[in-house]
Coordinates of C-alpha atoms in Angstrom, one line a residue:
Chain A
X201 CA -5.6 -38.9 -22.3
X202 CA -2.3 -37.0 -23.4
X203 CA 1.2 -37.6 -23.8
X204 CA 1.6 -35.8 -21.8
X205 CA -0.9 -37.9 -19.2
X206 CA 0.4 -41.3 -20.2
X207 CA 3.8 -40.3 -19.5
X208 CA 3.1 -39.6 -15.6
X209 CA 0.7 -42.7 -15.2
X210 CA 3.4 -45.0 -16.4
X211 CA 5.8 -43.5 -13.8
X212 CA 4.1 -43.4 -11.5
X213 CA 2.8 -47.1 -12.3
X214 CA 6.4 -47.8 -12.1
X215 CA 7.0 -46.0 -8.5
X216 CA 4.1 -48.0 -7.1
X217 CA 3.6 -48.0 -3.6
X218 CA 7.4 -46.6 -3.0
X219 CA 6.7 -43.1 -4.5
X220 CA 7.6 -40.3 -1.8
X221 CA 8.2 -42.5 0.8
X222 CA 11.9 -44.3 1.9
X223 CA 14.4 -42.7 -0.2
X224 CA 17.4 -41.4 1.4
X225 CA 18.6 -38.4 -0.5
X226 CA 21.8 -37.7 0.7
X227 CA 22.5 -34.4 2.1
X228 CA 25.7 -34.2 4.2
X229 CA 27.4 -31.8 2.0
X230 CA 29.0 -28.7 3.3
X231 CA 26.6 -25.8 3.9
X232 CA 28.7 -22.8 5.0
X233 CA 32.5 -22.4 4.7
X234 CA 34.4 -22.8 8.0
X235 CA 35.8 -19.6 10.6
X236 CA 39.2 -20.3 9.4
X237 CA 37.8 -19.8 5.9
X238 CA 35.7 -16.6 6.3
X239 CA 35.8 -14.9 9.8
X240 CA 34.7 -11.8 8.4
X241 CA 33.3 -10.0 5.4
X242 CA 36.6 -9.2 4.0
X243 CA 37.4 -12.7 4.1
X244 CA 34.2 -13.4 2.0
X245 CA 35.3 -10.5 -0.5
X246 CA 39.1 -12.0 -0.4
X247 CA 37.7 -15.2 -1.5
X248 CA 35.1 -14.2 -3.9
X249 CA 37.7 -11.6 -6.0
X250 CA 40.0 -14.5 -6.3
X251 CA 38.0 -17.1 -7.5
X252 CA 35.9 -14.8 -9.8
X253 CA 39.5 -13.8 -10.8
X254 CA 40.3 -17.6 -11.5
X255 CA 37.7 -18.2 -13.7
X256 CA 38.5 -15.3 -16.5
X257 CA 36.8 -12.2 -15.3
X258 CA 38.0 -9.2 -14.4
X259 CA 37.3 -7.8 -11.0
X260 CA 37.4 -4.7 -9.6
X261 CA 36.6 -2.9 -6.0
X262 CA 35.0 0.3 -5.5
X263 CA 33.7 1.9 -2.7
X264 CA 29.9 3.4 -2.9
X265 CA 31.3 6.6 -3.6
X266 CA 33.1 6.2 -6.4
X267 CA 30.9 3.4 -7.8
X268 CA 29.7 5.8 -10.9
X269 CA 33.1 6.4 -11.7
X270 CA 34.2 3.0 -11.4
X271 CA 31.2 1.9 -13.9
X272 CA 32.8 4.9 -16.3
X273 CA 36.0 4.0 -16.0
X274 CA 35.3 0.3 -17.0
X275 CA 33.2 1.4 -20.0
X276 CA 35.8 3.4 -21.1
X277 CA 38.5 1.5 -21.2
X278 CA 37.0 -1.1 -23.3
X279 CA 36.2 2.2 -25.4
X280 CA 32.4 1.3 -24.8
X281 CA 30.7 4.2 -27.1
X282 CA 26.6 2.6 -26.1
X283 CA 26.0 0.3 -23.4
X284 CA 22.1 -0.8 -22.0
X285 CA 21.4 -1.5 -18.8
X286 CA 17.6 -2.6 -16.8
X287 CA 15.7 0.8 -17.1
X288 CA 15.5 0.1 -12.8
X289 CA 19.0 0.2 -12.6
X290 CA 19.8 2.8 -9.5
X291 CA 20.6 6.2 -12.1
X292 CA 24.1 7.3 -9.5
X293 CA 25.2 4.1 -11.3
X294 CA 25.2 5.4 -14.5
X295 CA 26.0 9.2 -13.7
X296 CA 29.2 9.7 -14.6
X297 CA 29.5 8.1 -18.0
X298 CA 30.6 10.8 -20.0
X299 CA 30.9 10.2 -24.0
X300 CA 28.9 6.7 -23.2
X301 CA 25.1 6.5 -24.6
X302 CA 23.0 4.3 -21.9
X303 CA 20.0 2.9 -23.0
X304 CA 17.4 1.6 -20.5
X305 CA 15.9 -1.5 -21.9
X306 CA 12.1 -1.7 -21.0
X307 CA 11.9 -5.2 -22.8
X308 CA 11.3 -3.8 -25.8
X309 CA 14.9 -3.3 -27.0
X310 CA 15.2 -5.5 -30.2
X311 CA 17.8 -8.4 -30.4
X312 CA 19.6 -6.7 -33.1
X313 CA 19.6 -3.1 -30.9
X314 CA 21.1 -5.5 -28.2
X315 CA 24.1 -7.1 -30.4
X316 CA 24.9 -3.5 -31.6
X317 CA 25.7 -2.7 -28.2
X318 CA 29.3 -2.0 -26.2
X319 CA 28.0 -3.9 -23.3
X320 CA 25.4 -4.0 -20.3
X321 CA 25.4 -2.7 -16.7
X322 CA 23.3 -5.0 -14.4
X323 CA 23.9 -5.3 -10.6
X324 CA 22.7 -8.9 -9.1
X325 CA 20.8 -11.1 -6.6
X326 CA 23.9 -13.0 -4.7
X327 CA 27.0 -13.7 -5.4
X328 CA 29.2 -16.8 -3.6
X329 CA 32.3 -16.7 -3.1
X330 CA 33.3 -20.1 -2.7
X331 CA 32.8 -21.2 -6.4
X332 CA 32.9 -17.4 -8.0
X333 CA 29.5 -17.4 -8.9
X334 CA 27.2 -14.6 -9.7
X335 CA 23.3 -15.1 -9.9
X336 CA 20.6 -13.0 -11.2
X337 CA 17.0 -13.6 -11.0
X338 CA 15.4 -10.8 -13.0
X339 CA 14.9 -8.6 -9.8
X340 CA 15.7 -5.2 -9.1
X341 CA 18.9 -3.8 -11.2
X342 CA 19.2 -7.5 -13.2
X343 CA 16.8 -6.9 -16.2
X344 CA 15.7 -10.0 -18.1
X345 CA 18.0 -12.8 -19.1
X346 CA 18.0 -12.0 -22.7
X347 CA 19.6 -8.1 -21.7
X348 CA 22.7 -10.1 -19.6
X349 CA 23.5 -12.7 -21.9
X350 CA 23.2 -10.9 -25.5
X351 CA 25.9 -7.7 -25.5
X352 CA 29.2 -9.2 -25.6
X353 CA 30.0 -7.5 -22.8
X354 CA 28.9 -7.5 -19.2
X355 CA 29.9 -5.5 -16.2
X356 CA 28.1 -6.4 -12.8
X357 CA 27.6 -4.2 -9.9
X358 CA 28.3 -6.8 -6.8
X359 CA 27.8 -5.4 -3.2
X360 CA 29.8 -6.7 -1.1
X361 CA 26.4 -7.9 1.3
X362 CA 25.4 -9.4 -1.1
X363 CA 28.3 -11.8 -1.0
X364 CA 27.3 -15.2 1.1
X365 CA 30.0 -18.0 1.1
X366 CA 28.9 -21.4 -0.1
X367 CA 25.6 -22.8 -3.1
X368 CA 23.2 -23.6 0.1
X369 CA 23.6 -20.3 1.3
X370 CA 22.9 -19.0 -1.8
X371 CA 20.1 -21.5 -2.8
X372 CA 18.5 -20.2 0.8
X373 CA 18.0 -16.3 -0.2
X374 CA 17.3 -17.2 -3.6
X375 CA 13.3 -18.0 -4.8
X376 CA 13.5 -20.8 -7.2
X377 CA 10.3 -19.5 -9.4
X378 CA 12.1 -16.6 -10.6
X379 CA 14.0 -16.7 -14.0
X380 CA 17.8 -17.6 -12.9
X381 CA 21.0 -17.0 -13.9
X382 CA 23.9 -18.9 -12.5
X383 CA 27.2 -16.9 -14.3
X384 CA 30.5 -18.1 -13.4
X385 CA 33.0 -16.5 -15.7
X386 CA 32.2 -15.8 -19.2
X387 CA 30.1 -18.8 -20.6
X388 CA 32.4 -21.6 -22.4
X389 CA 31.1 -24.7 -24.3
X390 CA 33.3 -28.1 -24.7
X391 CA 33.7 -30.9 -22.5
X392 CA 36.6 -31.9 -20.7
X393 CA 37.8 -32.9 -24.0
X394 CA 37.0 -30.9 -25.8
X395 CA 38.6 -27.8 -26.7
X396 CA 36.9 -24.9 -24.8
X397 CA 35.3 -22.1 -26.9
X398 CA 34.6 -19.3 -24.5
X399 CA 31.5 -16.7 -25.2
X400 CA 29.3 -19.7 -26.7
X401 CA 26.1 -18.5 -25.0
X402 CA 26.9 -15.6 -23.3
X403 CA 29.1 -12.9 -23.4
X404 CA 32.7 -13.4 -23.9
X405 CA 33.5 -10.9 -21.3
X406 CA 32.6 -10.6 -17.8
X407 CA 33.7 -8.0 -15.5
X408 CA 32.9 -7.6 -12.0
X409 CA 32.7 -4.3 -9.8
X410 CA 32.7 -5.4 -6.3
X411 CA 31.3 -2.1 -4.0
X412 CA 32.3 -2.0 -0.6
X413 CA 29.7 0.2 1.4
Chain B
X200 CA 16.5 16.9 38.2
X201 CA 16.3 18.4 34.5
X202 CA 14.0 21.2 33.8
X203 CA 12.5 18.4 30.8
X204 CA 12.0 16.3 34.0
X205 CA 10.5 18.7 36.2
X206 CA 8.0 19.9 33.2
X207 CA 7.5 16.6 32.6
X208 CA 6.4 15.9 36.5
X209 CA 4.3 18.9 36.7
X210 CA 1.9 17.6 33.9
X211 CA 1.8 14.3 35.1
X212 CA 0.9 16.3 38.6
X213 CA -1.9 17.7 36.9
X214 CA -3.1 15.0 35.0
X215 CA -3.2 12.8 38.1
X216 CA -5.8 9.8 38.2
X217 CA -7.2 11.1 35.0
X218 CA -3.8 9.7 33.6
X219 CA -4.4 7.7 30.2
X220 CA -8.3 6.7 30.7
X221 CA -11.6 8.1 29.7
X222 CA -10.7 10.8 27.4
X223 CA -13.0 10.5 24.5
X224 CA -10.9 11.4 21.4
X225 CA -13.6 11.9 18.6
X226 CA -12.5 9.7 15.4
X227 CA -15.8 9.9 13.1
X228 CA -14.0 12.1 10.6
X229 CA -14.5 10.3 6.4
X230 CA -11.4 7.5 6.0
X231 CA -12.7 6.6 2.3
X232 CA -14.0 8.3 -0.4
X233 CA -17.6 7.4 -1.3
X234 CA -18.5 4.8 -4.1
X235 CA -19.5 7.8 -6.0
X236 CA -16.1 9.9 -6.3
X237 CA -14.2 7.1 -6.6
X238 CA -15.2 3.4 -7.9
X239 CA -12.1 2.8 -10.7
X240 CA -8.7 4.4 -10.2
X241 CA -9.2 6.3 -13.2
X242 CA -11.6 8.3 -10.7
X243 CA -9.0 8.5 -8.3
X244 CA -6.4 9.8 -11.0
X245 CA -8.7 12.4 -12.2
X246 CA -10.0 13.9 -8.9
X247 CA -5.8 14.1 -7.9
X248 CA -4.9 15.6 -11.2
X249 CA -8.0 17.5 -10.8
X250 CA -6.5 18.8 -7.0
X251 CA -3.0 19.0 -8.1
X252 CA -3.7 21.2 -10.8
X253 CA -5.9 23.4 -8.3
X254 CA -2.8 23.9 -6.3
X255 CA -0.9 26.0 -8.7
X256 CA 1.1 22.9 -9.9
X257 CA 1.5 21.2 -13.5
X258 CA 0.0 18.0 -13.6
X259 CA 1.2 15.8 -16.7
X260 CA 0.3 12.5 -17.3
X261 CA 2.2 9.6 -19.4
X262 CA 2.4 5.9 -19.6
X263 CA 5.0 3.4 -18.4
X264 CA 6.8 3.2 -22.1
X265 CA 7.0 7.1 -22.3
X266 CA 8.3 8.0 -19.3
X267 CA 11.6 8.8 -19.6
X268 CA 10.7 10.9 -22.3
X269 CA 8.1 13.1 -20.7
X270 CA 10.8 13.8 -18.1
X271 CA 13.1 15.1 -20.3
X272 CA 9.7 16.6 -22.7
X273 CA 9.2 18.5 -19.1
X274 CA 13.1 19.6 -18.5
X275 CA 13.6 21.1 -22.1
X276 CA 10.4 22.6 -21.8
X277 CA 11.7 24.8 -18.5
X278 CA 15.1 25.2 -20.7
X279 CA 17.3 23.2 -17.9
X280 CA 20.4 22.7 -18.2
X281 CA 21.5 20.5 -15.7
X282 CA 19.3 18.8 -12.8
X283 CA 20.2 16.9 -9.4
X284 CA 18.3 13.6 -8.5
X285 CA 18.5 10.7 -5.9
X286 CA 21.4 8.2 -6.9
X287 CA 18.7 5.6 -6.7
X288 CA 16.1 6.8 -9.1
X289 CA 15.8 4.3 -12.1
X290 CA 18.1 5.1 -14.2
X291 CA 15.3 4.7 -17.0
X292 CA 13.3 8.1 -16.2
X293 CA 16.2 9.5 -16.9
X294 CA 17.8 7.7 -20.1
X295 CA 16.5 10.6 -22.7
X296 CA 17.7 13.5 -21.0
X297 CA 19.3 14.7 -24.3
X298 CA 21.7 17.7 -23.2
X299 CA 20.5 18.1 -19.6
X300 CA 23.1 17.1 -17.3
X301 CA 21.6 14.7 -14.2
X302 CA 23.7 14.8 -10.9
X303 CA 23.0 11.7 -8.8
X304 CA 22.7 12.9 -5.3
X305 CA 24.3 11.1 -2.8
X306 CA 23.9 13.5 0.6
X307 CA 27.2 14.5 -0.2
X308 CA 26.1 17.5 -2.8
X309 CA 26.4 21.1 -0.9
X310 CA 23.8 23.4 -0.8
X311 CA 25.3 26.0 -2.8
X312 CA 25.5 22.9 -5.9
X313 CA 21.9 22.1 -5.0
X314 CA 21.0 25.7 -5.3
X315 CA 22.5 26.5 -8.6
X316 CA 20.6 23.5 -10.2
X317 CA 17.5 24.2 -12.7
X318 CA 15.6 21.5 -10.8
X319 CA 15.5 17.6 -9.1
X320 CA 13.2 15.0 -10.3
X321 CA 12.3 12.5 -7.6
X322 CA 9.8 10.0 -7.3
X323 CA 7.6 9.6 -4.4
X324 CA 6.3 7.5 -1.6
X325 CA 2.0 8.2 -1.9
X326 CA -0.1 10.8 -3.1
X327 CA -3.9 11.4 -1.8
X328 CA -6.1 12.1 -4.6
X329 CA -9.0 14.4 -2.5
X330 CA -6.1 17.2 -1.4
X331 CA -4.0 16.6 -4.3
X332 CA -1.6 16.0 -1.8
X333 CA 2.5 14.1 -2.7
X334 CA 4.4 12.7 0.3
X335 CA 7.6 12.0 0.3
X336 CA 9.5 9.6 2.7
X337 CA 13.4 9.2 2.2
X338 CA 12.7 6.0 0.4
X339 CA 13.6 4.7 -2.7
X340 CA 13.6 7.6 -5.4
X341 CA 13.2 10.7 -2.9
X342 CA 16.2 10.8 -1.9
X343 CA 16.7 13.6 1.2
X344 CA 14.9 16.4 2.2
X345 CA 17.5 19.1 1.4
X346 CA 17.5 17.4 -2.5
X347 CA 13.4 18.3 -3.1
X348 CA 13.3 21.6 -1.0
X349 CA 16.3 23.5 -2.4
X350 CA 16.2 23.7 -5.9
X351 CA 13.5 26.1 -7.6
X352 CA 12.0 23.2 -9.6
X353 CA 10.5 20.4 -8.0
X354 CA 9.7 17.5 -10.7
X355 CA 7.6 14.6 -9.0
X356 CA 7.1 11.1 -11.0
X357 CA 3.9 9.6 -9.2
X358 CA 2.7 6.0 -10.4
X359 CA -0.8 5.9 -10.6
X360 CA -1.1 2.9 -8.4
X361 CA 0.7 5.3 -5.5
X362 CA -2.5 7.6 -6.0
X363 CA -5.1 6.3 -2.8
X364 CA -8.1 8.4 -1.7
X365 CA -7.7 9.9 1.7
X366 CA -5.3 11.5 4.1
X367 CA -5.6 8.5 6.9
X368 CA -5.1 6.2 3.5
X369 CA -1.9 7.4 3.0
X370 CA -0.7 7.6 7.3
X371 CA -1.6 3.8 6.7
X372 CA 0.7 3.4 4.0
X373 CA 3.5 5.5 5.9
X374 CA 5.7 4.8 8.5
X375 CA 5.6 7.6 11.3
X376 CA 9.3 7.1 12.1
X377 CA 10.7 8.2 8.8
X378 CA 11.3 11.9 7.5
X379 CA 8.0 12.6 6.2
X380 CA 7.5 15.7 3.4
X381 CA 3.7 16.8 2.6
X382 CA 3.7 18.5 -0.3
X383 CA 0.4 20.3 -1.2
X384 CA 1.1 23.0 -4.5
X385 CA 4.4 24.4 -4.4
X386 CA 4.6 25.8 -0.6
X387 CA 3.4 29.4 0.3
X388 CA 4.0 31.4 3.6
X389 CA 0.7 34.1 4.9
X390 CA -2.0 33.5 6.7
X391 CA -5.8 34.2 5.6
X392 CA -5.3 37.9 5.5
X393 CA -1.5 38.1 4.8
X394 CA -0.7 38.6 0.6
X395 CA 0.6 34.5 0.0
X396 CA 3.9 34.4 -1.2
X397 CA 5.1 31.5 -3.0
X398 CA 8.2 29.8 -2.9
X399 CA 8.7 30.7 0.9
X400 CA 9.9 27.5 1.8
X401 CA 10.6 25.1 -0.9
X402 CA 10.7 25.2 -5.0
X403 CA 8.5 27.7 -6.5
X404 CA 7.3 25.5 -9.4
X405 CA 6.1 21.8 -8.8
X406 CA 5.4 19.6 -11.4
X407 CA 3.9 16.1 -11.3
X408 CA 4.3 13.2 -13.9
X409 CA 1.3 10.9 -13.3
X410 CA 2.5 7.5 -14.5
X411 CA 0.0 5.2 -15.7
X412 CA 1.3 1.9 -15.7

């Protein structure tokens, strides 16, 4: 038998006849945000930009057809010289960068390729907008985890239907197998006591490009 | 009543009882290859490489890792300068296009643009390995018709697992409804006894990238 083995027999030794029966977990939290909150879409945008806003990183609107410009325009004002983003990332994303080197990372990119960088491009899975929160699972656009939390730098493509309002509505289009990543502003370590160090595992910079289509 | 209406009435006049029963449409025509011309997918790569090539285009073949850089291998080698493709083509087939300028497409281009262009790379939705047929469908990497039928140079990405056997293989895998493009060798207008003349009716050169993944 294995640690492993004797670990779960004595638990569930322990649970005894209770386990998975009679336990009231309970669930009487909010699931959506209210009409008075979010009536429409632009409501949901409103609230997302401002609490995204609140929590340190920059956001920015664009409509689809200036979205490559608005990607350009971000990269170079931080004077971004070589960014990377998922080799799947939609190319009229990345069309207009003029005087910026994109690499597409396969997975192969080396870590010290990927701290030489300006920054990353990735778009997302959902974004909430009642806590500001942007989540990537790996899927189309997103790349893997190590790509968006290496470069010191990360600009996110949001659509705007890709905004829902509360973490249950989120949770609910979300498939908890996949590799997730729950960003809400740049990364900070610390406590509440502590003081808070900002860009302790992740980059120190987040900006977000919300697209209106 | 419309003339559509009264033409319409007519044949259904004519039709009469017969209307919708007992017509015997004969459906015994091959839906599989055999066994024998086809048992691994490396058979069904071959014989569509094999019918491409026969059909006046230039079939190349890579692997997943080197794909954006037999795109651009296959741009520099036609000396083109700058190219048009859908916005939503990964951005990775085209992240070595060293000194070929890429215009994302996004149905707003004008034809006059699309005709001054060296070439478009799209991808595709299914190609049929026993007429060495491509078909395209609006879908993700094709972008619109106008984008693959203007330009002179048609460059076509096909994964090898888009490759199936048949013609009523591939109508299975399409859905009638969308904007369909068969694309058989670059396109040719004359019958049996008229001289064919090549580039009648879409790009005069067609190139396919089979992608082994």
């Amino acid at each position: 038998m294995s640690s492993r083995e004797r670990i779960v027999r004595r638990v569930l030794d322990a649970l005894g006849e209770a386990r998975g029966t009679g336990v009231d977990v309970p669930r009487g939290y909010r699931r959506r945000l209210t009409a008075a909150e979010a009536a429409t879409r632009a409501d949901l945008v409103a609230m997302f930009t401002e609490r995204v806003a609140a929590r340190r990183a920059t956001v920015r609107h664009a409509g689809a057809d200036d979205l490559a410009t608005s990607v350009a325009a971000a990269l170079w004002a931080r004077a971004a010289r070589r960014i990377a983003a998922p080799a799947d990332l939609p190319f009229g994303w990345l069309s207009e960068l003029d005087g910026v080197d994109a690499v597409a990372d396969t997975g192969l990119t080396d870590l010290e390729t990927l701290r030489g960088l300006d920054g990353v491009v990735t778009g997302c899975a959902v974004a909430i907008a009642q806590t500001g929160t942007i989540v990537l699972d790996g899927g189309r656009a997103q790349g893997r985890r190590l790509l968006s939390l290496v470069p010191d730098y990360h600009l996110c493509v949001v659509h705007a239907d890709q905004i829902v309002g509360t973490v249950p509505e989120a949770v609910a289009r979300l498939r908890p197998e996949r590799p997730l990543t729950w960003i809400s502003g740049p990364p900070a370590a610390g406590g509440p006591e502590a003081r808070r160090v900002e860009g302790g595992h992740g980059p120190r910079s987040l900006e977000v490009l919300v697209v209106e289509d």
